[in-house]
């Protein structure tokens, strides 16, 4: 049976899709059979970030409506073994997602995969609720700023009440906090909430801290999940996150103030 | 989530629910005696008597026949809505049904008497009397109350062992106690109990309200923020004082 992990946040633009792509890839690189599903029907992005947009034929909605089989819709990742992508439909909207259809698809995938990563749409409506409904674990992606923290808090409330586990009174969805776009220098200058601020309000286990990095934007535009870029801070931080998800103890990196050297200041070298 | 929310076909769904309900434990079957006591109560806390649904419990009565219709009329005259009867003999059950009321079997374990004594000692001090007429049953909530969540104690006090986050709301008929940071909205005395208070370990509240009088975060003296405080109603004004 696969473990179903939803990547969610409430707020848009915090890095859900980037994180889902990176974490799914990381899990597959560690030898786990992994499938990543885009639930953002109508605003499909995951295929771009995974670099498989030219190979999409069928999608999740086709599968749910019985127009295509799962194996026809699943796209094998070219770079990583053990990794498949199930894209969303761009021409439909979230009303096309039915609970029964999603449940059936997840059940079938569960037989074959170790991990199912669900990339949730933003918001707290139908699409987002369905993405989280069947989850065993949740990764709540949060930026160190007040509106993102409040929305994440709201999502945590929903995870505790509007999931299958909650409704069946099973052990609750395991919640993980993933802080993204963390810029230690701006935290020090007071522009951003500190790691401690965010943790204090959300009060859940921290699974990763991803520093603000140029590598993330580059990776998204090139369609190569950032974990492949192991020279970058962000790539390393996502790899650490995957290790923690798998139960390993890894010390936290990249949260200290980075003093820029003279040369990098002169040439405006950004953090990789 | 009601997963079928987008379907239209069905007109309703049955759902199990636990609703807070006031139980009126009768110790006398005499409608006149009930009327006298109710009249006294209404003058003490009028806010409680707003078509409040009540379950008439007759478990402590030994009388096989009750003047149920008259008791109901007395209740309705005092703005209490009897919705069901609990306990009693078969004739009582039959007459409850005849009156359109539900009937519940008697409870094995007796609920705690909501009031200790039938307020015979109606002290001339109205404030004291009102405080003691507050039902003693409260609610304890453990964990973080998150944005968008609402935790209510419809009777008695609410105790939160944990944080109340921004965008969350905690409400109580009595006082609100937060053993943690209070960052959301806290409303005490929601049925008009002016004796209710709000207590918290760390004040960052978006809104504080007691018996309908409120203060926004903006109105709170910044020196009190992050402090352990108590909030009381004094002359229709919220009075916040440090507990530290």
Coordinates of C-alpha atoms in Angstrom, one line a residue:
Chain A
X1 CA 0.0 0.0 0.0
X2 CA 1.3 3.4 -1.0
X3 CA 1.6 6.3 1.4
X4 CA -0.5 9.2 0.2
X5 CA 1.2 12.6 0.8
X6 CA -0.6 15.8 -0.1
X7 CA 1.4 19.0 -0.7
X8 CA -0.8 21.9 0.3
X9 CA -0.8 25.5 1.6
X10 CA -4.0 27.4 1.2
X11 CA -2.2 30.4 -0.2
X12 CA -1.1 30.4 -3.8
X13 CA 2.5 31.0 -5.1
X14 CA 4.3 29.7 -2.0
X15 CA 5.9 26.8 -3.9
X16 CA 3.5 23.8 -3.7
X17 CA 4.2 22.6 -7.2
X18 CA 7.9 23.1 -7.0
X19 CA 8.0 21.3 -3.6
X20 CA 5.7 18.4 -4.9
X21 CA 8.0 18.0 -7.9
X22 CA 11.2 18.1 -5.9
X23 CA 9.9 15.8 -3.1
X24 CA 8.5 13.3 -5.5
X25 CA 11.7 13.2 -7.5
X26 CA 13.7 12.9 -4.3
X27 CA 11.6 10.0 -3.1
X28 CA 12.1 8.3 -6.5
X29 CA 15.9 9.0 -6.5
X30 CA 16.0 7.1 -3.2
X31 CA 14.5 4.1 -4.9
X32 CA 10.8 4.5 -4.0
X33 CA 8.3 3.9 -6.7
X34 CA 6.6 7.3 -6.7
X35 CA 3.8 8.9 -8.7
X36 CA 3.0 12.6 -8.5
X37 CA -0.5 13.8 -9.3
X38 CA -1.5 17.3 -10.3
X39 CA -4.8 18.2 -8.7
X40 CA -4.8 21.8 -10.0
X41 CA -7.4 21.1 -12.7
X42 CA -7.6 24.0 -15.1
X43 CA -4.3 25.6 -14.0
X44 CA -2.0 22.7 -14.7
X45 CA 1.6 23.5 -13.9
X46 CA 3.2 20.3 -12.6
X47 CA 3.9 19.0 -16.1
X48 CA 6.0 22.1 -16.8
X49 CA 8.0 21.9 -13.6
X50 CA 8.6 18.2 -14.3
X51 CA 9.5 19.0 -17.9
X52 CA 7.0 16.6 -19.5
X53 CA 4.5 19.1 -20.9
X54 CA 5.0 17.8 -24.4
X55 CA 4.2 14.3 -23.6
X56 CA 0.8 14.8 -22.0
X57 CA -1.9 12.8 -23.9
X58 CA -4.5 11.9 -21.3
X59 CA -4.9 13.3 -17.8
X60 CA -6.5 12.8 -14.4
X61 CA -9.9 13.9 -15.5
X62 CA -9.9 11.4 -18.5
X63 CA -9.0 8.7 -16.0
X64 CA -11.8 9.7 -13.6
X65 CA -14.4 9.9 -16.3
X66 CA -13.3 6.5 -17.7
X67 CA -12.1 7.9 -21.0
X68 CA -8.6 6.6 -20.5
X69 CA -6.8 4.0 -18.4
X70 CA -4.4 4.9 -15.7
X71 CA -1.5 3.4 -17.6
X72 CA -2.4 5.6 -20.6
X73 CA -2.4 8.8 -18.6
X74 CA 0.7 8.1 -16.5
X75 CA 3.9 9.7 -17.9
X76 CA 7.2 8.1 -17.1
X77 CA 9.8 10.6 -16.0
X78 CA 12.8 10.6 -18.4
X79 CA 15.5 11.5 -15.8
X80 CA 14.4 9.4 -12.8
X81 CA 13.5 5.8 -12.7
X82 CA 10.6 4.8 -10.5
X83 CA 8.9 8.2 -11.1
X84 CA 5.6 8.8 -12.9
X85 CA 3.5 11.9 -13.4
X86 CA -0.3 12.1 -13.6
X87 CA -1.1 15.5 -15.1
X88 CA -4.2 17.6 -14.6
X89 CA -6.5 18.6 -17.3
X90 CA -6.1 22.2 -18.5
X91 CA -9.4 22.5 -20.3
X92 CA -11.7 21.4 -17.5
X93 CA -12.3 22.8 -14.0
X94 CA -12.2 21.4 -10.6
X95 CA -15.9 20.4 -10.6
X96 CA -14.9 17.5 -12.8
X97 CA -13.1 15.9 -9.9
X98 CA -15.4 13.5 -8.1
X99 CA -14.6 11.8 -4.8
X100 CA -15.4 8.4 -6.1
X101 CA -13.2 8.9 -9.2
X102 CA -10.3 10.2 -7.1
X103 CA -10.7 7.4 -4.6
X104 CA -10.7 4.7 -7.3
X105 CA -7.6 6.2 -9.0
X106 CA -5.7 6.4 -5.8
X107 CA -6.7 2.9 -4.8
X108 CA -5.4 1.5 -8.1
X109 CA -2.2 3.5 -7.8
X110 CA -1.8 2.3 -4.2
X111 CA -1.3 -1.2 -5.3
X112 CA 1.7 -0.4 -7.4
X113 CA 3.5 2.6 -5.9
X114 CA 5.3 3.3 -2.6
X115 CA 4.4 7.0 -2.5
X116 CA 1.6 9.0 -4.1
X117 CA 2.3 12.7 -3.9
X118 CA -0.7 14.9 -4.5
X119 CA 0.0 18.5 -5.6
X120 CA -3.0 20.4 -4.2
X121 CA -4.4 23.6 -5.9
X122 CA -4.4 26.8 -3.8
X123 CA -7.5 27.7 -1.8
X124 CA -9.7 25.7 0.5
X125 CA -12.4 24.7 -2.0
X126 CA -13.5 21.5 -3.7
X127 CA -10.2 20.9 -5.5
X128 CA -8.0 21.5 -2.5
X129 CA -10.3 19.5 -0.2
X130 CA -10.3 16.5 -2.5
X131 CA -6.5 16.6 -2.9
X132 CA -6.2 16.3 0.9
X133 CA -9.2 14.1 1.6
X134 CA -7.5 10.7 1.2
X135 CA -4.1 11.7 2.5
X136 CA -2.0 9.9 5.1
X137 CA 0.5 12.7 5.4
X138 CA 0.4 16.3 4.6
X139 CA 3.2 18.7 3.8
X140 CA 2.1 22.2 4.5
X141 CA 4.2 24.6 2.4
X142 CA 4.6 28.0 4.1
X143 CA 6.5 31.2 3.4
X144 CA 7.8 33.2 6.3
X145 CA 5.2 35.9 6.0
X146 CA 2.0 36.5 7.9
X147 CA -0.6 35.8 5.3
X148 CA 0.9 32.5 4.3
X149 CA 1.2 31.5 7.9
X150 CA -2.5 32.3 8.5
X151 CA -3.6 30.3 5.5
X152 CA -1.5 27.4 6.5
X153 CA -3.1 27.5 9.9
X154 CA -6.5 27.3 8.2
X155 CA -5.4 24.3 6.1
X156 CA -4.2 22.6 9.3
X157 CA -7.7 23.0 10.7
X158 CA -9.2 21.4 7.6
X159 CA -6.7 18.5 7.7
X160 CA -7.8 17.8 11.2
X161 CA -11.5 17.8 10.3
X162 CA -12.2 17.3 6.6
X163 CA -10.1 14.3 5.7
X164 CA -11.1 10.7 5.4
X165 CA -9.0 9.9 8.4
X166 CA -10.7 12.5 10.5
X167 CA -14.2 11.4 9.4
X168 CA -13.5 7.8 10.1
X169 CA -11.8 8.7 13.4
X170 CA -8.6 6.9 12.3
X171 CA -5.2 8.2 13.4
X172 CA -4.9 11.8 12.1
X173 CA -3.1 12.9 9.0
X174 CA 0.5 13.3 9.9
X175 CA 1.3 17.0 9.4
X176 CA 4.7 18.4 8.3
X177 CA 5.7 22.0 8.0
X178 CA 7.9 22.9 5.0
X179 CA 9.1 26.5 5.0
X180 CA 10.1 27.8 1.6
X181 CA 11.6 30.9 0.2
X182 CA 13.4 31.5 3.5
X183 CA 15.9 34.3 3.3
X184 CA 18.1 34.4 6.4
X185 CA 19.4 37.9 5.6
X186 CA 15.9 39.3 5.3
X187 CA 14.9 37.5 8.5
X188 CA 17.8 39.2 10.3
X189 CA 16.8 42.6 9.0
X190 CA 13.2 42.0 10.2
X191 CA 11.5 41.8 6.8
X192 CA 10.5 38.2 7.3
X193 CA 9.1 36.1 10.1
X194 CA 11.8 34.0 11.7
X195 CA 11.7 30.2 11.7
X196 CA 10.8 30.3 15.4
X197 CA 7.8 32.6 14.7
X198 CA 6.4 30.3 12.1
X199 CA 6.9 27.2 14.1
X200 CA 5.4 28.8 17.2
X201 CA 2.2 29.6 15.5
X202 CA 1.7 26.5 13.4
X203 CA 3.0 24.2 16.1
X204 CA 3.7 21.2 13.9
X205 CA 6.8 19.2 13.1
X206 CA 9.3 20.9 10.7
X207 CA 10.2 18.7 7.8
X208 CA 12.3 21.1 5.9
X209 CA 13.6 24.7 5.3
X210 CA 14.2 25.7 1.8
X211 CA 16.2 28.9 1.3
X212 CA 15.3 31.4 -1.3
X213 CA 17.4 30.5 -4.3
X214 CA 17.8 31.4 -7.9
X215 CA 18.1 27.7 -8.6
X216 CA 14.4 27.2 -7.9
X217 CA 13.3 29.6 -10.7
X218 CA 15.9 28.2 -13.0
X219 CA 14.8 24.7 -12.3
X220 CA 11.1 25.5 -12.9
X221 CA 11.8 27.2 -16.2
X222 CA 14.0 24.4 -17.4
X223 CA 11.5 21.7 -16.2
X224 CA 14.1 20.0 -14.1
X225 CA 13.1 19.5 -10.5
X226 CA 15.5 21.3 -8.3
X227 CA 16.7 18.2 -6.4
X228 CA 18.7 17.3 -9.5
X229 CA 20.8 20.4 -8.9
X230 CA 22.7 19.2 -5.9
X231 CA 25.1 22.1 -6.1
X232 CA 22.4 24.5 -5.1
X233 CA 21.2 25.2 -1.5
X234 CA 17.7 24.5 -2.5
X235 CA 18.5 21.2 -4.0
X236 CA 20.3 20.1 -0.9
X237 CA 17.6 21.4 1.3
X238 CA 14.9 19.4 -0.6
X239 CA 17.1 16.3 -0.4
X240 CA 17.3 16.8 3.4
X241 CA 13.5 17.2 3.5
X242 CA 13.1 13.9 1.7
X243 CA 15.4 12.2 4.1
X244 CA 13.4 13.5 7.1
X245 CA 10.2 12.4 5.4
X246 CA 11.7 8.9 5.3
X247 CA 12.3 9.1 9.0
X248 CA 16.0 10.0 9.1
X249 CA 17.4 12.6 11.4
X250 CA 19.1 15.3 9.4
X251 CA 20.4 18.6 11.0
X252 CA 18.8 21.8 9.7
X253 CA 20.8 23.8 7.3
X254 CA 20.6 27.2 5.6
X255 CA 18.9 29.2 8.3
X256 CA 21.9 31.3 9.5
X257 CA 22.8 34.7 8.4
X258 CA 25.1 34.6 5.3
X259 CA 27.8 37.2 5.2
X260 CA 28.6 38.1 1.7
X261 CA 32.2 38.1 0.7
X262 CA 33.7 41.2 -0.9
X263 CA 33.8 39.7 -4.3
X264 CA 30.3 38.4 -4.3
X265 CA 29.1 41.8 -3.1
X266 CA 31.0 43.6 -5.9
X267 CA 29.7 41.3 -8.6
X268 CA 26.3 40.9 -7.0
X269 CA 26.6 37.2 -6.9
X270 CA 23.3 35.7 -5.8
X271 CA 22.9 32.6 -3.6
X272 CA 22.8 29.5 -5.6
Chain B
X1 CA -16.4 17.9 3.8
X2 CA -19.6 16.7 2.4
X3 CA -18.2 15.0 -0.6
X4 CA -21.6 15.1 -2.3
X5 CA -21.9 18.8 -2.0
X6 CA -22.0 19.3 -5.7
X7 CA -24.8 16.9 -6.4
X8 CA -28.2 18.2 -6.6
X9 CA -30.5 15.2 -6.6
X10 CA -31.2 14.7 -2.9
X11 CA -33.3 17.1 -0.9
X12 CA -31.6 16.4 2.4
X13 CA -29.2 14.2 4.2
X14 CA -29.5 12.7 7.7
X15 CA -26.7 13.5 9.9
X16 CA -25.9 12.5 13.5
X17 CA -25.2 15.5 15.6
X18 CA -24.5 16.4 19.2
X19 CA -26.2 19.6 20.1
X20 CA -25.8 21.4 23.4
X21 CA -29.1 21.2 25.2
X22 CA -30.3 22.6 28.4
X23 CA -31.9 20.0 30.6
X24 CA -34.6 21.2 33.0
X25 CA -34.5 18.7 35.9
X26 CA -37.9 18.9 37.5
X27 CA -38.0 18.3 41.2
X28 CA -41.6 19.4 41.5
X29 CA -44.6 18.6 39.4
X30 CA -46.5 21.6 40.5
X31 CA -46.8 24.1 37.6
X32 CA -47.4 26.9 40.0
X33 CA -44.1 26.3 41.9
X34 CA -42.3 26.0 38.6
X35 CA -43.9 29.3 37.5
X36 CA -42.8 31.1 40.6
X37 CA -39.2 29.9 40.3
X38 CA -39.0 30.7 36.5
X39 CA -40.3 34.2 37.1
X40 CA -37.5 34.8 39.6
X41 CA -34.9 33.5 37.1
X42 CA -36.1 35.6 34.2
X43 CA -35.6 38.7 36.2
X44 CA -32.1 37.7 37.1
X45 CA -30.8 36.7 33.7
X46 CA -33.2 37.7 31.0
X47 CA -30.7 36.9 28.3
X48 CA -30.9 33.2 29.0
X49 CA -34.6 33.1 28.2
X50 CA -34.7 33.7 24.5
X51 CA -36.8 30.7 23.2
X52 CA -34.1 28.5 24.6
X53 CA -34.9 24.8 23.7
X54 CA -35.0 22.7 26.9
X55 CA -35.5 19.0 27.6
X56 CA -37.8 18.5 30.6
X57 CA -36.3 15.7 32.7
X58 CA -38.9 14.1 35.0
X59 CA -36.5 11.3 36.2
X60 CA -36.4 12.7 39.7
X61 CA -40.2 12.7 40.0
X62 CA -42.1 9.8 41.2
X63 CA -45.5 10.8 39.9
X64 CA -47.0 8.5 37.2
X65 CA -49.2 11.3 35.8
X66 CA -48.0 14.8 35.1
X67 CA -49.7 18.0 34.1
X68 CA -47.3 18.1 31.2
X69 CA -49.4 20.4 29.2
X70 CA -49.5 23.0 31.9
X71 CA -45.8 22.7 32.6
X72 CA -45.1 23.3 29.0
X73 CA -47.4 26.3 28.9
X74 CA -45.5 27.8 31.9
X75 CA -42.2 27.3 30.2
X76 CA -43.4 28.8 26.9
X77 CA -44.8 31.8 28.8
X78 CA -41.2 32.3 30.1
X79 CA -39.6 31.9 26.7
X80 CA -38.3 28.4 27.2
X81 CA -39.2 26.0 24.4
X82 CA -39.7 22.4 25.7
X83 CA -38.7 20.1 22.9
X84 CA -38.6 16.8 24.6
X85 CA -39.2 14.9 27.8
X86 CA -36.7 12.6 29.4
X87 CA -37.7 9.7 31.7
X88 CA -41.1 9.1 33.3
X89 CA -43.7 6.5 33.1
X90 CA -45.5 5.3 30.0
X91 CA -48.4 7.7 30.4
X92 CA -45.9 10.5 30.6
X93 CA -44.4 9.2 27.3
X94 CA -47.8 9.1 25.7
X95 CA -48.7 12.6 26.7
X96 CA -45.3 13.9 25.5
X97 CA -46.0 12.5 22.1
X98 CA -49.5 13.8 22.2
X99 CA -48.1 17.3 22.8
X100 CA -45.7 16.9 19.8
X101 CA -42.7 16.5 22.1
X102 CA -39.9 13.9 21.8
X103 CA -39.3 11.4 24.5
X104 CA -35.9 10.1 25.7
X105 CA -35.4 7.1 27.9
X106 CA -34.0 8.0 31.4
X107 CA -30.2 8.3 31.7
X108 CA -28.4 5.6 33.6
X109 CA -25.9 8.0 35.0
X110 CA -27.5 11.1 36.4
X111 CA -26.1 14.3 35.0
X112 CA -24.7 16.7 37.6
X113 CA -27.3 19.0 38.8
X114 CA -26.8 22.2 36.9
X115 CA -27.6 24.2 40.0
X116 CA -26.8 23.2 43.4
X117 CA -29.8 24.4 45.4
X118 CA -33.1 25.6 44.0
X119 CA -32.1 29.2 44.5
X120 CA -34.2 29.6 47.6
X121 CA -31.8 32.1 49.0
X122 CA -32.4 34.8 46.5
X123 CA -29.9 37.2 47.8
X124 CA -30.7 40.9 47.4
X125 CA -27.4 41.2 45.6
X126 CA -28.5 40.6 42.0
X127 CA -24.9 40.2 40.7
X128 CA -24.2 37.3 43.0
X129 CA -27.4 35.6 42.0
X130 CA -26.7 36.0 38.3
X131 CA -23.2 34.5 38.7
X132 CA -24.5 31.5 40.5
X133 CA -27.2 30.9 37.9
X134 CA -24.6 30.3 35.3
X135 CA -24.6 26.6 34.5
X136 CA -21.5 25.0 35.9
X137 CA -21.0 22.7 32.9
X138 CA -18.1 24.0 30.8
X139 CA -15.8 22.7 28.1
X140 CA -12.1 22.0 28.0
X141 CA -10.4 22.1 24.6
X142 CA -6.8 20.7 24.3
X143 CA -4.7 21.8 21.3
X144 CA -4.3 24.7 19.0
X145 CA -7.4 26.5 17.8
X146 CA -6.5 27.3 14.3
X147 CA -7.5 30.1 11.9
X148 CA -11.1 29.6 10.7
X149 CA -12.0 27.3 13.6
X150 CA -14.6 28.2 16.2
X151 CA -14.7 26.6 19.7
X152 CA -17.8 27.3 21.7
X153 CA -18.9 26.5 25.2
X154 CA -22.6 27.2 25.0
X155 CA -22.9 26.8 28.7
X156 CA -20.4 27.6 31.4
X157 CA -16.7 28.4 30.9
X158 CA -14.4 27.5 28.1
X159 CA -10.8 26.4 28.9
X160 CA -8.3 26.2 26.0
X161 CA -5.1 24.4 26.9
X162 CA -3.1 25.6 23.9
X163 CA -2.9 28.5 21.6
X164 CA -5.8 30.4 19.9
X165 CA -4.3 31.5 16.6
X166 CA -5.1 34.6 14.5
X167 CA -8.4 34.1 12.7
X168 CA -9.7 31.6 15.2
X169 CA -12.7 32.4 17.5
X170 CA -13.4 31.1 21.0
X171 CA -16.8 31.7 22.6
X172 CA -18.3 30.9 26.0
X173 CA -21.5 31.6 27.9
X174 CA -19.2 32.0 30.9
X175 CA -15.6 33.0 31.0
X176 CA -12.8 32.1 28.5
X177 CA -9.5 30.8 29.8
X178 CA -6.6 30.4 27.5
X179 CA -3.5 28.6 28.8
X180 CA -1.4 29.8 25.9
X181 CA -1.1 32.8 23.6
X182 CA -4.5 34.3 22.6
X183 CA -4.0 35.6 19.1
X184 CA -7.5 35.3 17.7
X185 CA -10.9 36.5 19.0
X186 CA -12.3 35.7 22.4
X187 CA -15.9 36.3 23.4
X188 CA -17.1 35.6 26.9
X189 CA -20.6 36.0 28.3
X190 CA -22.2 35.5 24.9
X191 CA -25.7 35.1 26.5
X192 CA -25.2 38.3 28.4
X193 CA -23.5 37.2 31.6
X194 CA -21.7 40.3 32.7
X195 CA -19.7 38.5 35.3
X196 CA -17.8 36.6 32.7
X197 CA -14.1 37.3 32.2
X198 CA -11.3 36.4 29.8
X199 CA -8.0 35.1 31.0
X200 CA -5.0 34.3 29.0
X201 CA -1.3 33.6 29.3
X202 CA -0.2 35.9 26.5
X203 CA -2.4 38.6 25.0
X204 CA -2.3 39.3 21.3
X205 CA -6.1 39.0 20.8
X206 CA -7.7 40.4 17.6
X207 CA -10.8 41.1 19.6
X208 CA -12.0 40.8 23.2
X209 CA -15.7 40.8 24.0
X210 CA -17.7 40.4 27.2
X211 CA -21.5 40.4 27.1
X212 CA -21.5 42.3 23.9
X213 CA -18.9 45.0 24.9
X214 CA -15.7 44.7 22.9
X215 CA -12.2 46.0 22.3
X216 CA -10.2 45.5 19.2
X217 CA -6.5 44.9 19.1
X218 CA -6.1 48.5 18.1
X219 CA -7.8 49.7 21.3
X220 CA -5.6 47.6 23.6
X221 CA -2.8 49.4 25.5
X222 CA 0.3 48.1 23.7
X223 CA 2.0 47.7 27.1
X224 CA -0.4 44.9 27.9
X225 CA 0.4 42.9 24.7
X226 CA 2.3 39.7 25.2
X227 CA 1.4 39.9 28.9
X228 CA -0.7 37.4 31.0
X229 CA -3.9 39.3 31.6
X230 CA -7.4 39.2 32.8
X231 CA -10.3 41.0 31.3
X232 CA -13.4 42.0 33.2
X233 CA -16.4 44.2 32.5
X234 CA -16.6 47.3 34.5
X235 CA -19.2 50.0 33.8
X236 CA -19.8 48.7 30.3
X237 CA -16.1 49.0 29.6
X238 CA -13.6 46.2 29.2
X239 CA -11.0 46.4 31.8
X240 CA -7.7 44.7 31.0
X241 CA -5.2 44.2 33.8
X242 CA -2.0 42.3 33.9
X243 CA -1.8 39.1 35.9
X244 CA 2.0 39.1 35.9

